[in-house]
Amino acid sequence: MKNFISRRNFLIKTTGAGASALAVPLLSGFAFQDKAKPGIKPVIITSHTNETGQKAMETGWEILRTGGSAVDAVEKAANIIELDPEDTSVGYGGLPNERGVVQLDASFMDGKTYSAGAVACLENIKTPASVARLVMQRTDHVLLVGAGALEFAKAWGFPEENLLTEKARKIWLRWKEEMSSSDDWGSPEHLQNLSKNESYRHDFPDIEHHYGTTNVLAIDNNGDIAGCTTTSGLSFKLNGRVGDSPIIGAGLYVDNEVGAAGATGRGEDVIKSCASYYMVLRMKDGRTPQQACQDALQMIVDRYKKVNPGYYPSEKFVAINKYGELGCAIMRGNRNPQMSVRSDKGYSRYDGTVAFPGK
Ligand code: ASP
């Protein structure tokens, strides 16, 4: 293996992740392993870069460090994020659908066996990633939805719990009040004719975050690769709407021979473009994970060129190849997307690219 330091663009940057503003190494164009002489080096990544994401990485890393499997590491790391009540995009505390009901989607894939499992529209279970893993390992199916998914989870002893936190309920209620002037719901300001949008945004900045999901991908000591994507999906979605996260090939794809990829953002376009599978195919064709993420975003925009020119749906993709090279790209925005990385070199953040800056 070549000198670790010489292979990376190593910047130290202080990033404010919640209460602990830690000095976290920021990496880009980074490879853990030498392609010419691949030695196996475990690594785990997640698209979540907040404090909980970092905690999740430590949990996953401890499993990998002690010789555990990528499947175990990914599940336990994903559970940490799912159980964070403050996170309104994943698991417990996730924003509900338009009826105020939290419906969770999750997928799991084992790149060694190409086995996969997923749940969609799962209610009342805090850790859908674990249920998806059981669908993968303990059924002959890939996807269970709604009441069937809940029945399956209960059969495995998962407790039914209320997933709607007060924080999420208040955001939902405010959304409902502000959504339309032609229904009978009214915000506190509507009688005084205040500017709805201003107070709405001021009190509930989170409400603009209609998207949010986490991808967790890992390589273990044996070189086996696993991945999970878990989410509460698009907030205020129609009852029964399923996003890309539980769709194998869309929100997640893993192949031991190549690598793994995951998606967050507007799921409808990710489903229609089979984006995660596409990224893995691109890596198979020799593209780096970073290029594969960019290629997938470009592919989505190109497909709409004739029918919907100028359409840049909000997506963020992450990828890793079997050599431990990383990729992360977002469709648009003015800040580079990041993802969390944990390896034997410690915790760091990978700095990705914006595919269409200024759009
Ligand atoms: N992709 C998820 C969905 O469409 C949401 C997200 O990632 O923000 O359900």
mmCIF file with all atom_site columns, N, CA and C and ligand atoms in Angstrom, residues 105 211-213 231 233-234 241 243-245 264-268, ligand 1:
data_model
loop_
_atom_site.group_PDB
_atom_site.id
_atom_site.type_symbol
_atom_site.label_atom_id
_atom_site.label_alt_id
_atom_site.label_comp_id
_atom_site.label_asym_id
_atom_site.label_entity_id
_atom_site.label_seq_id
_atom_site.pdbx_PDB_ins_code
_atom_site.Cartn_x
_atom_site.Cartn_y
_atom_site.Cartn_z
_atom_site.occupancy
_atom_site.B_iso_or_equiv
_atom_site.pdbx_formal_charge
_atom_site.auth_seq_id
_atom_site.auth_comp_id
_atom_site.auth_asym_id
_atom_site.auth_atom_id
_atom_site.pdbx_PDB_model_num
ATOM   1  N N  . ASP A 1 105 ? -39.497 3.723  4.978  1.00 0.00 ? 105 ASP A N  1
ATOM   2  C CA . ASP A 1 105 ? -38.992 2.863  3.896  1.00 0.00 ? 105 ASP A CA 1
ATOM   3  C C  . ASP A 1 105 ? -37.538 2.508  4.204  1.00 0.00 ? 105 ASP A C  1
ATOM   4  N N  . TYR A 1 211 ? -36.866 16.641 1.983  1.00 0.00 ? 211 TYR A N  1
ATOM   5  C CA . TYR A 1 211 ? -36.164 15.400 1.677  1.00 0.00 ? 211 TYR A CA 1
ATOM   6  C C  . TYR A 1 211 ? -35.173 15.066 2.779  1.00 0.00 ? 211 TYR A C  1
ATOM   7  N N  . GLY A 1 212 ? -34.710 13.855 2.800  1.00 0.00 ? 212 GLY A N  1
ATOM   8  C CA . GLY A 1 212 ? -33.720 13.445 3.795  1.00 0.00 ? 212 GLY A CA 1
ATOM   9  C C  . GLY A 1 212 ? -33.797 11.940 3.965  1.00 0.00 ? 212 GLY A C  1
ATOM   10 N N  . THR A 1 213 ? -32.665 11.317 4.021  1.00 0.00 ? 213 THR A N  1
ATOM   11 C CA . THR A 1 213 ? -32.549 9.848  4.041  1.00 0.00 ? 213 THR A CA 1
ATOM   12 C C  . THR A 1 213 ? -31.144 9.567  4.514  1.00 0.00 ? 213 THR A C  1
ATOM   13 N N  . THR A 1 231 ? -35.213 5.656  5.570  1.00 0.00 ? 231 THR A N  1
ATOM   14 C CA . THR A 1 231 ? -35.786 7.002  5.479  1.00 0.00 ? 231 THR A CA 1
ATOM   15 C C  . THR A 1 231 ? -37.222 7.053  5.967  1.00 0.00 ? 231 THR A C  1
ATOM   16 N N  . GLY A 1 233 ? -38.828 9.175  4.208  1.00 0.00 ? 233 GLY A N  1
ATOM   17 C CA . GLY A 1 233 ? -39.275 9.538  2.858  1.00 0.00 ? 233 GLY A CA 1
ATOM   18 C C  . GLY A 1 233 ? -39.642 11.003 2.733  1.00 0.00 ? 233 GLY A C  1
ATOM   19 N N  . LEU A 1 234 ? -40.204 11.306 1.625  1.00 0.00 ? 234 LEU A N  1
ATOM   20 C CA . LEU A 1 234 ? -40.648 12.671 1.345  1.00 0.00 ? 234 LEU A CA 1
ATOM   21 C C  . LEU A 1 234 ? -41.681 13.071 2.391  1.00 0.00 ? 234 LEU A C  1
ATOM   22 N N  . ARG A 1 241 ? -47.425 6.392  -0.379 1.00 0.00 ? 241 ARG A N  1
ATOM   23 C CA . ARG A 1 241 ? -46.352 6.669  -1.359 1.00 0.00 ? 241 ARG A CA 1
ATOM   24 C C  . ARG A 1 241 ? -45.062 5.938  -0.950 1.00 0.00 ? 241 ARG A C  1
ATOM   25 N N  . GLY A 1 243 ? -40.996 5.703  -1.852 1.00 0.00 ? 243 GLY A N  1
ATOM   26 C CA . GLY A 1 243 ? -39.908 6.389  -2.550 1.00 0.00 ? 243 GLY A CA 1
ATOM   27 C C  . GLY A 1 243 ? -38.900 5.409  -3.119 1.00 0.00 ? 243 GLY A C  1
ATOM   28 N N  . ASP A 1 244 ? -37.728 5.925  -3.413 1.00 0.00 ? 244 ASP A N  1
ATOM   29 C CA . ASP A 1 244 ? -36.672 5.100  -4.008 1.00 0.00 ? 244 ASP A CA 1
ATOM   30 C C  . ASP A 1 244 ? -35.928 4.255  -2.974 1.00 0.00 ? 244 ASP A C  1
ATOM   31 N N  . SER A 1 245 ? -35.969 4.681  -1.710 1.00 0.00 ? 245 SER A N  1
ATOM   32 C CA . SER A 1 245 ? -35.104 4.057  -0.698 1.00 0.00 ? 245 SER A CA 1
ATOM   33 C C  . SER A 1 245 ? -35.283 2.543  -0.582 1.00 0.00 ? 245 SER A C  1
ATOM   34 N N  . THR A 1 264 ? -30.089 9.694  -2.075 1.00 0.00 ? 264 THR A N  1
ATOM   35 C CA . THR A 1 264 ? -31.062 10.451 -1.295 1.00 0.00 ? 264 THR A CA 1
ATOM   36 C C  . THR A 1 264 ? -31.592 11.555 -2.199 1.00 0.00 ? 264 THR A C  1
ATOM   37 N N  . GLY A 1 265 ? -32.693 12.145 -1.782 1.00 0.00 ? 265 GLY A N  1
ATOM   38 C CA . GLY A 1 265 ? -33.270 13.212 -2.595 1.00 0.00 ? 265 GLY A CA 1
ATOM   39 C C  . GLY A 1 265 ? -34.570 12.766 -3.225 1.00 0.00 ? 265 GLY A C  1
ATOM   40 N N  . ARG A 1 266 ? -34.995 13.488 -4.237 1.00 0.00 ? 266 ARG A N  1
ATOM   41 C CA . ARG A 1 266 ? -36.318 13.235 -4.831 1.00 0.00 ? 266 ARG A CA 1
ATOM   42 C C  . ARG A 1 266 ? -36.399 11.829 -5.435 1.00 0.00 ? 266 ARG A C  1
ATOM   43 N N  . GLY A 1 267 ? -37.077 10.952 -4.716 1.00 0.00 ? 267 GLY A N  1
ATOM   44 C CA . GLY A 1 267 ? -37.065 9.534  -5.048 1.00 0.00 ? 267 GLY A CA 1
ATOM   45 C C  . GLY A 1 267 ? -37.705 9.177  -6.369 1.00 0.00 ? 267 GLY A C  1
ATOM   46 N N  . GLU A 1 268 ? -38.663 9.974  -6.793 1.00 0.00 ? 268 GLU A N  1
ATOM   47 C CA . GLU A 1 268 ? -39.367 9.632  -8.026 1.00 0.00 ? 268 GLU A CA 1
ATOM   48 C C  . GLU A 1 268 ? -38.383 9.532  -9.202 1.00 0.00 ? 268 GLU A C  1
HETATM 49 N N1 . ASP B 2 .   ? -35.316 9.628  -1.388 1.00 0.00 ? 1   ASP B N1 1
HETATM 50 C C1 . ASP B 2 .   ? -36.298 9.756  -0.368 1.00 0.00 ? 1   ASP B C1 1
HETATM 51 C C2 . ASP B 2 .   ? -37.645 9.583  -0.947 1.00 0.00 ? 1   ASP B C2 1
HETATM 52 O O1 . ASP B 2 .   ? -37.890 10.032 -2.049 1.00 0.00 ? 1   ASP B O1 1
HETATM 53 C C3 . ASP B 2 .   ? -36.281 11.058 0.333  1.00 0.00 ? 1   ASP B C3 1
HETATM 54 C C4 . ASP B 2 .   ? -34.977 11.676 0.533  1.00 0.00 ? 1   ASP B C4 1
HETATM 55 O O2 . ASP B 2 .   ? -33.943 11.103 0.338  1.00 0.00 ? 1   ASP B O2 1
HETATM 56 O O3 . ASP B 2 .   ? -34.940 12.822 0.897  1.00 0.00 ? 1   ASP B O3 1
HETATM 57 O O4 . ASP B 2 .   ? -38.480 9.042  -0.267 1.00 0.00 ? 1   ASP B O4 1
#
